[in-house]
Tab-separated table of C-alpha atoms in Angstrom:
chain	number	residue	atom	x	y	z
A	283	ASP	CA	140.674	89.058	81.534
A	284	VAL	CA	140.060	85.499	79.971
A	285	SER	CA	139.333	83.254	83.138
A	286	ASP	CA	136.364	85.901	83.695
A	287	ALA	CA	134.987	85.798	80.269
A	288	ALA	CA	135.211	81.983	80.288
A	289	ALA	CA	133.004	82.253	83.813
A	290	ARG	CA	130.486	83.929	82.655
A	291	PHE	CA	129.735	81.858	79.501
A	292	CYS	CA	129.963	78.588	81.620
A	293	PRO	CA	128.983	79.936	85.115
A	294	LYS	CA	127.738	76.394	85.733
A	295	ARG	CA	130.765	74.473	85.523
A	296	SER	CA	131.586	72.777	88.516
A	297	GLY	CA	134.018	69.876	87.935
A	298	SER	CA	136.754	71.285	85.648
A	299	GLY	CA	139.123	72.702	88.375
A	300	MET	CA	139.180	76.411	86.832
A	301	ASP	CA	137.102	77.995	89.180
A	302	ARG	CA	139.018	76.447	92.308
A	303	GLU	CA	142.382	77.251	90.543
A	304	GLU	CA	144.600	80.895	91.159
A	305	VAL	CA	145.898	82.161	87.470
A	306	SER	CA	149.692	80.923	87.474
A	307	THR	CA	152.451	81.349	85.586
A	308	GLY	CA	153.882	77.613	85.819
A	309	THR	CA	156.972	78.438	84.173
A	310	THR	CA	160.726	78.148	82.497
A	311	ILE	CA	162.295	81.411	83.056
A	312	MET	CA	166.266	81.951	82.506
A	313	ALA	CA	168.940	84.902	82.315
A	314	VAL	CA	172.557	84.827	81.707
A	315	GLU	CA	174.949	87.342	82.053
A	316	TYR	CA	177.697	87.922	79.358
A	317	ASP	CA	180.679	90.347	79.363
A	318	GLY	CA	178.729	93.653	78.051
A	319	GLY	CA	175.258	92.894	78.828
A	320	VAL	CA	172.511	90.151	80.118
A	321	VAL	CA	170.390	87.887	77.947
A	322	ILE	CA	167.126	86.910	79.343
A	323	GLY	CA	164.430	84.380	78.169
A	324	ALA	CA	160.854	82.817	79.342
A	325	ASP	CA	158.153	80.647	77.995
A	326	SER	CA	154.956	82.243	76.953
A	327	ARG	CA	152.348	79.739	78.614
A	328	THR	CA	149.819	80.914	81.454
A	329	THR	CA	147.511	78.217	83.328
A	330	THR	CA	144.050	78.121	85.162
A	331	GLY	CA	144.531	74.704	86.673
A	332	ALA	CA	144.704	72.501	83.231
A	333	TYR	CA	143.370	75.384	81.093
A	334	ILE	CA	145.855	77.015	79.322
A	335	ALA	CA	144.501	81.156	79.694
A	336	ASN	CA	146.868	82.831	77.598
A	337	ARG	CA	149.384	80.959	75.119
A	338	VAL	CA	151.255	84.147	74.022
A	339	THR	CA	152.252	85.580	77.658
A	340	ASP	CA	155.068	88.024	77.820
A	341	LYS	CA	156.755	87.426	81.387
A	342	LEU	CA	159.377	89.751	80.410
A	343	THR	CA	158.163	92.866	82.594
A	344	PRO	CA	160.656	96.039	82.191
A	345	ILE	CA	160.953	97.912	85.201
A	346	HIS	CA	163.169	100.511	83.556
A	347	GLU	CA	164.630	101.374	80.584
A	348	ARG	CA	167.875	98.727	80.690
A	349	ILE	CA	166.192	96.537	83.636
A	350	PHE	CA	163.523	93.660	83.056
A	351	CYS	CA	162.225	91.165	85.426
A	352	CYS	CA	161.189	87.800	84.723
A	353	ARG	CA	158.310	86.578	86.573
A	354	SER	CA	157.218	83.121	87.903
A	355	GLY	CA	154.741	81.894	90.665
A	356	SER	CA	151.355	83.451	90.640
A	357	ALA	CA	150.653	86.015	87.979
A	358	ALA	CA	148.110	88.484	90.241
A	359	ASP	CA	151.708	88.506	93.001
A	360	THR	CA	154.362	88.884	90.418
A	361	GLN	CA	152.497	91.756	88.204
A	362	ALA	CA	151.402	93.737	91.245
A	363	ILE	CA	155.062	93.484	92.713
A	364	ALA	CA	156.393	94.375	89.520
A	365	GLU	CA	154.238	97.555	89.333
A	366	VAL	CA	154.930	98.614	92.812
A	367	VAL	CA	158.775	97.919	92.101
A	368	ALA	CA	158.285	100.037	88.542
A	369	TYR	CA	156.882	102.678	90.655
A	370	GLN	CA	159.876	103.553	92.960
A	371	LEU	CA	161.735	103.643	89.721
A	372	ALA	CA	164.901	102.140	90.135
A	373	PRO	CA	168.067	102.859	87.732
A	374	LEU	CA	170.402	100.512	89.179
A	375	VAL	CA	170.049	96.770	88.584
A	376	GLU	CA	170.877	95.868	92.462
A	377	THR	CA	168.514	98.556	93.706
A	378	ALA	CA	165.368	96.927	91.750
A	379	ALA	CA	166.321	93.632	92.841
A	380	HIS	CA	166.739	94.882	96.492
A	381	LEU	CA	163.035	96.417	95.862
A	382	PHE	CA	161.726	93.190	94.794
A	383	LYS	CA	163.179	91.268	97.532
A	384	ALA	CA	161.925	94.030	100.144
A	385	SER	CA	158.272	93.141	98.426
A	386	CYS	CA	158.940	89.321	98.335
A	387	TYR	CA	160.472	89.221	101.843
A	388	ARG	CA	157.650	91.284	103.633
A	389	TYR	CA	154.825	89.306	102.340
A	390	ARG	CA	156.369	86.219	101.702
A	391	GLU	CA	153.590	84.149	103.737
A	392	GLU	CA	151.004	85.549	101.576
A	393	LEU	CA	152.850	85.378	98.079
A	394	THR	CA	153.683	82.885	95.951
A	395	ALA	CA	156.456	84.634	93.923
A	396	GLY	CA	159.836	83.927	92.257
A	397	ILE	CA	161.473	86.468	90.148
A	398	LEU	CA	164.639	86.790	88.060
A	399	VAL	CA	165.710	90.554	88.065
A	400	ALA	CA	168.251	91.163	85.099
A	401	GLY	CA	169.410	94.536	83.301
A	402	TRP	CA	172.393	96.550	82.566
A	403	ASP	CA	173.537	99.876	84.368
A	404	ARG	CA	176.920	101.790	83.806
A	405	ARG	CA	178.360	100.850	87.240
A	406	ARG	CA	178.237	97.053	87.053
A	407	GLY	CA	177.113	95.893	83.443
A	408	GLY	CA	174.961	93.139	83.055
A	409	GLN	CA	173.844	91.735	86.484
A	410	VAL	CA	171.291	89.004	87.014
A	411	TYR	CA	169.304	88.801	90.455
A	412	CYS	CA	167.576	85.799	91.884
A	413	VAL	CA	164.831	86.699	94.171
A	414	PRO	CA	163.019	82.848	94.565
A	415	ILE	CA	159.724	82.187	97.006
A	416	GLY	CA	160.770	83.469	100.161
A	417	GLY	CA	162.578	86.300	99.269
A	418	MET	CA	166.188	85.518	99.394
A	419	LEU	CA	168.543	87.998	96.858
A	420	VAL	CA	171.579	86.561	95.177
A	421	ARG	CA	173.524	87.386	92.356
A	422	GLN	CA	174.350	84.783	89.777
A	423	PRO	CA	175.973	84.831	86.269
A	424	VAL	CA	173.521	82.493	85.367
A	425	SER	CA	169.917	81.263	86.993
A	426	VAL	CA	166.788	79.484	85.767
A	427	GLY	CA	163.358	79.406	87.643
A	428	GLY	CA	159.507	78.611	87.553
A	429	SER	CA	158.242	74.750	87.509
A	430	GLY	CA	160.083	74.195	84.387
A	431	SER	CA	164.013	74.849	85.704
A	432	THR	CA	164.347	71.606	87.560
A	433	TYR	CA	164.644	69.672	84.215
A	434	ILE	CA	167.018	71.772	82.905
A	435	TYR	CA	169.506	71.982	85.678
A	436	GLY	CA	171.675	68.976	84.716
A	437	PHE	CA	171.682	70.680	80.876
A	438	MET	CA	172.798	74.366	82.524
A	439	ASP	CA	175.390	72.841	84.430
A	440	SER	CA	176.969	70.746	81.729
A	441	ASN	CA	176.419	73.731	79.045
A	442	TYR	CA	177.257	77.534	80.598
A	443	LYS	CA	180.936	78.223	80.903
A	444	PRO	CA	181.992	81.815	81.884
A	445	ASN	CA	182.931	84.619	79.472
A	446	MET	CA	180.365	83.696	76.720
A	447	THR	CA	179.194	86.010	74.127
A	448	LYS	CA	176.016	87.166	73.322
A	449	GLU	CA	174.899	84.819	70.947
A	450	GLN	CA	176.385	81.932	72.945
A	451	CYS	CA	173.939	82.703	75.507
A	452	LEU	CA	170.823	82.885	73.205
A	453	GLU	CA	171.301	79.853	72.000
A	454	LEU	CA	172.027	78.559	75.359
A	455	THR	CA	168.832	80.435	76.909
A	456	ALA	CA	166.667	79.537	73.394
A	457	SER	CA	167.488	75.495	74.015
A	458	ALA	CA	167.351	75.400	77.756
A	459	LEU	CA	163.744	76.739	77.377
A	460	THR	CA	163.022	74.854	74.705
A	461	LEU	CA	164.114	71.675	76.608
A	462	ALA	CA	162.125	72.498	79.663
A	463	MET	CA	159.001	73.268	77.870
A	464	GLU	CA	159.009	69.734	75.853
A	465	ARG	CA	159.341	68.437	79.970
A	466	ASP	CA	157.109	70.636	81.828
A	467	GLY	CA	153.219	70.417	80.962
A	468	SER	CA	153.031	73.918	82.749
A	469	SER	CA	155.622	75.579	80.378
A	470	GLY	CA	154.941	76.120	76.295
A	471	GLY	CA	153.882	78.408	73.805
A	472	VAL	CA	156.837	80.127	72.533
A	473	VAL	CA	160.066	81.447	73.450
A	474	ARG	CA	160.533	85.203	74.381
A	475	LEU	CA	164.203	86.431	74.547
A	476	ALA	CA	165.455	89.628	75.433
A	477	SER	CA	169.254	90.808	75.372
A	478	ILE	CA	169.756	93.920	77.599
A	479	SER	CA	173.157	96.223	77.184
A	480	GLU	CA	174.462	99.364	76.850
A	481	SER	CA	173.007	100.204	73.273
A	482	GLY	CA	169.581	99.410	74.808
A	483	VAL	CA	167.203	96.147	74.706
A	484	GLU	CA	166.897	93.473	72.232
A	485	ARG	CA	163.809	91.334	71.865
A	486	ARG	CA	163.034	88.575	70.053
A	487	VAL	CA	160.388	85.415	69.794
A	488	ILE	CA	160.724	82.189	68.556
A	489	LEU	CA	157.763	80.254	67.641
A	490	GLY	CA	156.830	76.895	68.242
A	491	ASN	CA	157.891	75.412	64.579
A	492	GLN	CA	160.803	77.359	64.596
A	493	LEU	CA	162.375	76.870	68.233
A	494	PRO	CA	165.932	74.450	68.240
A	495	LYS	CA	165.139	70.824	67.039
A	496	ILE	CA	165.987	68.378	70.294
A	497	VAL	CA	166.461	64.691	69.274
A	498	SER	CA	163.528	62.893	71.034
A	499	THR	CA	163.902	60.273	73.607
A	500	HIS	CA	160.743	59.292	73.299
B	173	MET	CA	169.672	55.529	84.569
B	174	GLU	CA	170.172	53.271	81.681
B	175	ARG	CA	170.736	53.757	77.688
B	176	ARG	CA	171.520	51.734	74.715
B	177	CYS	CA	174.314	52.105	72.491
B	178	LEU	CA	174.856	49.629	69.487
B	179	ASP	CA	175.347	45.996	71.210
B	180	ALA	CA	176.199	47.095	74.561
B	181	GLN	CA	173.469	48.259	77.817
B	182	PHE	CA	174.453	50.525	80.576
B	183	LYS	CA	173.191	51.039	83.835
B	184	GLY	CA	174.186	53.461	86.029
B	185	VAL	CA	173.249	54.771	89.745
B	186	SER	CA	174.130	56.709	92.704
B	187	THR	CA	174.400	55.404	95.970
B	188	GLY	CA	172.986	57.623	98.677
B	189	VAL	CA	170.462	56.622	100.682
B	190	SER	CA	168.474	58.914	103.132
B	191	LYS	CA	165.729	58.619	105.800
B	192	ASN	CA	164.158	62.152	106.246
B	193	ASN	CA	166.818	64.408	106.512
B	194	TYR	CA	170.004	61.890	107.508
B	195	VAL	CA	171.750	60.124	105.034
B	196	SER	CA	171.830	56.489	106.820
B	197	SER	CA	174.631	55.284	103.956
B	198	LYS	CA	176.789	57.126	100.967
B	199	THR	CA	177.518	53.559	99.533
B	200	ILE	CA	174.723	51.582	98.941
B	201	ASN	CA	174.937	49.537	95.724
B	202	LYS	CA	171.658	49.636	93.911
B	203	VAL	CA	172.063	47.775	90.668
B	204	ILE	CA	171.355	44.725	91.726
B	205	GLN	CA	172.187	41.382	89.477
B	206	VAL	CA	169.007	39.078	88.862
B	207	HIS	CA	170.726	37.096	86.317
B	208	ASP	CA	173.804	36.669	84.474
B	209	ARG	CA	173.257	39.138	81.902
B	210	ILE	CA	170.067	40.888	83.526
B	211	PHE	CA	170.665	43.729	86.348
B	212	CYS	CA	168.054	45.977	87.666
B	213	CYS	CA	168.392	49.485	89.439
B	214	MET	CA	166.267	50.303	92.573
B	215	ALA	CA	164.210	53.384	93.379
B	216	GLY	CA	161.802	54.485	95.948
B	217	SER	CA	161.705	52.990	99.352
B	218	LEU	CA	164.750	50.777	99.172
B	219	ALA	CA	163.471	48.063	101.640
B	220	ASP	CA	160.489	47.822	99.556
B	221	ALA	CA	162.798	47.520	96.219
B	222	GLN	CA	165.314	44.859	97.924
B	223	ALA	CA	162.351	42.815	99.030
B	224	VAL	CA	160.789	42.594	96.067
B	225	LEU	CA	163.836	42.132	94.196
B	226	LYS	CA	164.504	38.955	96.348
B	227	ALA	CA	161.302	37.695	95.163
B	228	ALA	CA	162.080	38.606	91.978
B	229	LYS	CA	165.590	37.076	91.540
B	230	PHE	CA	163.989	33.267	93.172
B	231	HIS	CA	160.972	33.754	90.722
B	232	LEU	CA	163.789	34.060	87.835
B	233	SER	CA	166.257	31.228	88.730
B	234	PHE	CA	162.865	28.867	88.620
B	235	HIS	CA	161.465	30.284	85.617
B	236	SER	CA	164.992	29.709	83.775
B	237	VAL	CA	165.342	26.273	85.125
B	238	GLN	CA	161.708	25.350	84.043
B	239	MET	CA	162.097	27.124	80.244
B	240	GLU	CA	165.919	25.167	80.688
B	241	SER	CA	167.422	28.312	79.057
B	242	GLN	CA	168.422	31.565	79.876
B	243	PRO	CA	165.648	34.182	80.979
B	244	GLN	CA	164.882	36.891	78.696
B	245	VAL	CA	164.986	40.341	79.824
B	246	ILE	CA	161.187	40.573	79.508
B	247	ALA	CA	160.892	38.173	81.775
B	248	ALA	CA	162.938	39.781	84.638
B	249	ALA	CA	160.707	42.730	84.142
B	250	SER	CA	157.347	40.924	83.952
B	251	VAL	CA	158.086	39.251	86.925
B	252	LEU	CA	158.894	42.720	88.691
B	253	LYS	CA	155.795	44.150	87.164
B	254	ASP	CA	153.828	41.579	88.288
B	255	LEU	CA	154.671	42.386	92.160
B	256	CYS	CA	154.580	45.713	91.342
B	257	TYR	CA	151.175	46.130	90.262
B	258	LYS	CA	149.521	43.404	92.820
B	259	ASN	CA	150.942	45.171	95.561
B	260	LYS	CA	150.596	48.723	94.474
B	261	ASP	CA	149.019	49.692	97.485
B	262	GLU	CA	151.750	48.793	100.199
B	263	LEU	CA	155.072	49.181	97.964
B	264	GLN	CA	156.615	52.350	96.694
B	265	ALA	CA	159.409	50.819	94.559
B	266	GLY	CA	159.978	51.569	90.593
B	267	PHE	CA	163.110	49.927	88.795
B	268	ILE	CA	164.483	50.183	85.769
B	269	THR	CA	165.475	46.328	84.433
B	270	ALA	CA	168.122	45.870	81.535
B	271	GLY	CA	170.134	43.138	79.841
B	272	TRP	CA	170.846	41.296	76.781
B	273	ASP	CA	169.704	37.905	75.749
B	274	ARG	CA	169.817	35.949	72.757
B	275	LYS	CA	166.479	36.701	71.415
B	276	LYS	CA	166.090	40.459	71.131
B	277	GLY	CA	169.840	41.826	72.028
B	278	PRO	CA	170.327	44.702	74.471
B	279	GLN	CA	166.880	45.874	76.020
B	280	ILE	CA	165.840	47.778	78.814
B	281	TYR	CA	162.412	47.981	80.497
B	282	VAL	CA	161.235	50.763	83.050
B	283	VAL	CA	158.614	49.400	85.807
B	284	SER	CA	156.933	52.601	87.513
B	285	LEU	CA	155.480	53.072	90.659
B	286	GLY	CA	151.863	51.626	90.308
B	287	GLY	CA	153.396	48.840	88.040
B	288	MET	CA	153.374	50.178	84.586
B	289	LEU	CA	155.786	48.330	82.003
B	290	ILE	CA	157.176	50.048	79.047
B	291	SER	CA	160.696	49.497	77.074
B	292	GLN	CA	162.387	52.363	76.119
B	293	GLN	CA	165.933	53.107	74.367
B	294	VAL	CA	167.588	55.326	77.246
B	295	THR	CA	165.675	56.297	80.370
B	296	ILE	CA	166.167	57.838	83.880
B	297	GLY	CA	164.530	57.628	87.384
B	298	GLY	CA	164.237	58.792	90.745
B	299	SER	CA	164.608	61.878	92.573
B	300	GLY	CA	167.656	62.973	91.118
B	301	SER	CA	166.186	62.528	87.347
B	302	THR	CA	164.349	65.638	87.103
B	303	TYR	CA	167.562	67.653	87.216
B	304	ILE	CA	168.747	66.152	84.144
B	305	TYR	CA	165.870	65.613	81.933
B	306	GLY	CA	167.055	68.465	79.798
B	307	TYR	CA	170.608	67.076	79.790
B	308	VAL	CA	169.627	63.406	78.886
B	309	ASP	CA	166.777	64.803	75.662
B	310	ALA	CA	169.964	67.400	74.776
B	311	LYS	CA	172.711	64.754	74.775
B	312	TYR	CA	171.459	61.319	73.836
B	313	ARG	CA	171.661	60.211	70.136
B	314	PRO	CA	170.784	56.293	68.982
B	315	ASP	CA	174.265	55.518	67.669
B	316	MET	CA	176.834	56.017	70.470
B	317	SER	CA	179.790	53.616	71.130
B	318	ARG	CA	180.729	52.361	74.148
B	319	GLU	CA	182.997	54.977	75.704
B	320	GLU	CA	180.543	57.838	74.402
B	321	CYS	CA	177.710	55.806	76.118
B	322	LEU	CA	179.720	55.587	79.227
B	323	GLN	CA	181.011	59.031	79.288
B	324	PHE	CA	177.078	59.881	78.597
B	325	ALA	CA	175.868	57.786	81.596
B	326	THR	CA	178.748	59.434	84.033
B	327	ASN	CA	177.847	63.086	83.097
B	328	ALA	CA	174.204	62.683	83.634
B	329	LEU	CA	174.844	61.108	87.078
B	330	ALA	CA	177.034	63.523	88.025
B	331	LEU	CA	174.994	66.624	86.878
B	332	ALA	CA	172.123	64.524	88.863
B	333	MET	CA	174.622	64.054	91.950
B	334	GLY	CA	175.536	68.214	91.802
B	335	ARG	CA	171.895	69.069	92.140
B	336	ASP	CA	169.976	66.657	94.142
B	337	ASN	CA	170.720	66.648	98.284
B	338	VAL	CA	169.413	62.982	98.522
B	339	SER	CA	171.627	61.581	95.706
B	340	GLY	CA	175.340	61.315	95.970
B	341	GLY	CA	178.697	59.082	97.319
B	342	VAL	CA	179.326	56.910	94.838
B	343	ALA	CA	178.582	56.001	90.981
B	344	HIS	CA	178.276	52.662	90.235
B	345	LEU	CA	177.938	51.664	86.301
B	346	VAL	CA	177.185	48.500	84.630
B	347	VAL	CA	178.217	47.447	81.295
B	348	ILE	CA	176.134	44.651	79.649
B	349	THR	CA	176.803	42.567	76.609
B	350	GLU	CA	176.781	39.408	74.837
B	351	SER	CA	179.980	38.571	76.368
B	352	GLY	CA	178.896	39.279	79.729
B	353	ALA	CA	178.722	42.146	82.567
B	354	GLU	CA	181.395	44.745	83.554
B	355	HIS	CA	180.651	46.874	86.842
B	356	ILE	CA	182.417	50.177	86.688
B	357	VAL	CA	182.431	52.194	89.830
B	358	VAL	CA	183.533	55.997	90.115
B	359	PRO	CA	183.935	57.786	93.679
B	360	GLY	CA	182.387	60.922	93.849
B	361	ASN	CA	185.621	62.744	93.725
B	362	LYS	CA	186.799	60.859	90.347
B	363	LEU	CA	183.156	62.279	89.166
B	364	PRO	CA	183.297	65.046	86.085
B	365	LYS	CA	183.652	68.357	87.635
B	366	PHE	CA	181.120	70.941	86.154
B	367	ASN	CA	179.753	74.459	86.604
B	368	ASP	CA	177.233	73.943	89.350
B	369	GLU	CA	178.021	76.945	91.688
């Protein structure tokens, strides 16, 4: 992968911070329930210290046909947990969320993983479950995660209303992620969105120059 | 936090004070008047901030006697900046200075922890500020009226107080214009309610 290649090209690099730091998805992720499904979104930056190892990362990982997870924290940890859960095949969103929680809680001392599990199933429709660092599990109508999430709590609290439509959810997620990416150095790149409902998964990407324009205050 | 709207200045702060996890007071006023139309918001260690402001108030009143006129807002900010920069190793205090003067009208200056001084149109600070960067970025417009500005500041403070465990209590707002300064206090139960679970 990228950090191996970089190490091979410059093996004597010492003070750059790259070889000391773990690859991390310091990130902003978000998931919103609406009547009929869920909308999830994430930025696309993966960093090793101050170096951006991947600027077009896909942090929206499918676990099952209509269940996705948004990954934040250590890239290796979250990829490993997602593989374990996908292997155990979970047709209900709640089951998938519990499987994540089981891994995150059991190995809480060794892991750094904050995950949002979101999807649609026939029993309960669209659901969002939050499994933060430490391994707690809670269902929420809207949730944000990652290092960039602190900057958008206020925006989310004031702009989220229950019973929004799918388009409103997509707009809210895109705006919130844009605001976070603007302020958080570890979040950036493109905005990846996915909406999951009975009819399937619809993915879209918003490139940097197409992000909603925010009037800058600086 | 502050913002500049047309010809008025707004400052707002919340009032919680805590030591480790004990909240020692819910009703501290962190907006201090250093001169007729110049106010400062404190952040960081309040003991340090109070000490610095006391010295700054004295400096400023002496300065205004020497100049035989009302001090400029930048003068107040510079006094704070000098104190913070020269004693940066011992102090842990940041300030937002805002006011109105005859030369430049309404202005806002930020003195950060190490003693940097910059001027801004709108600024937020303190531990609760991280939660409202997104909200402030999205909602601020340079051409708001006094009422819109007041609502914006109140909303932003309410959102931050809802999320930050060491911010809370009462919100103090001060509106500073050419004609004077008006102090508005909004108790916790009268703050706007949002969707924070």
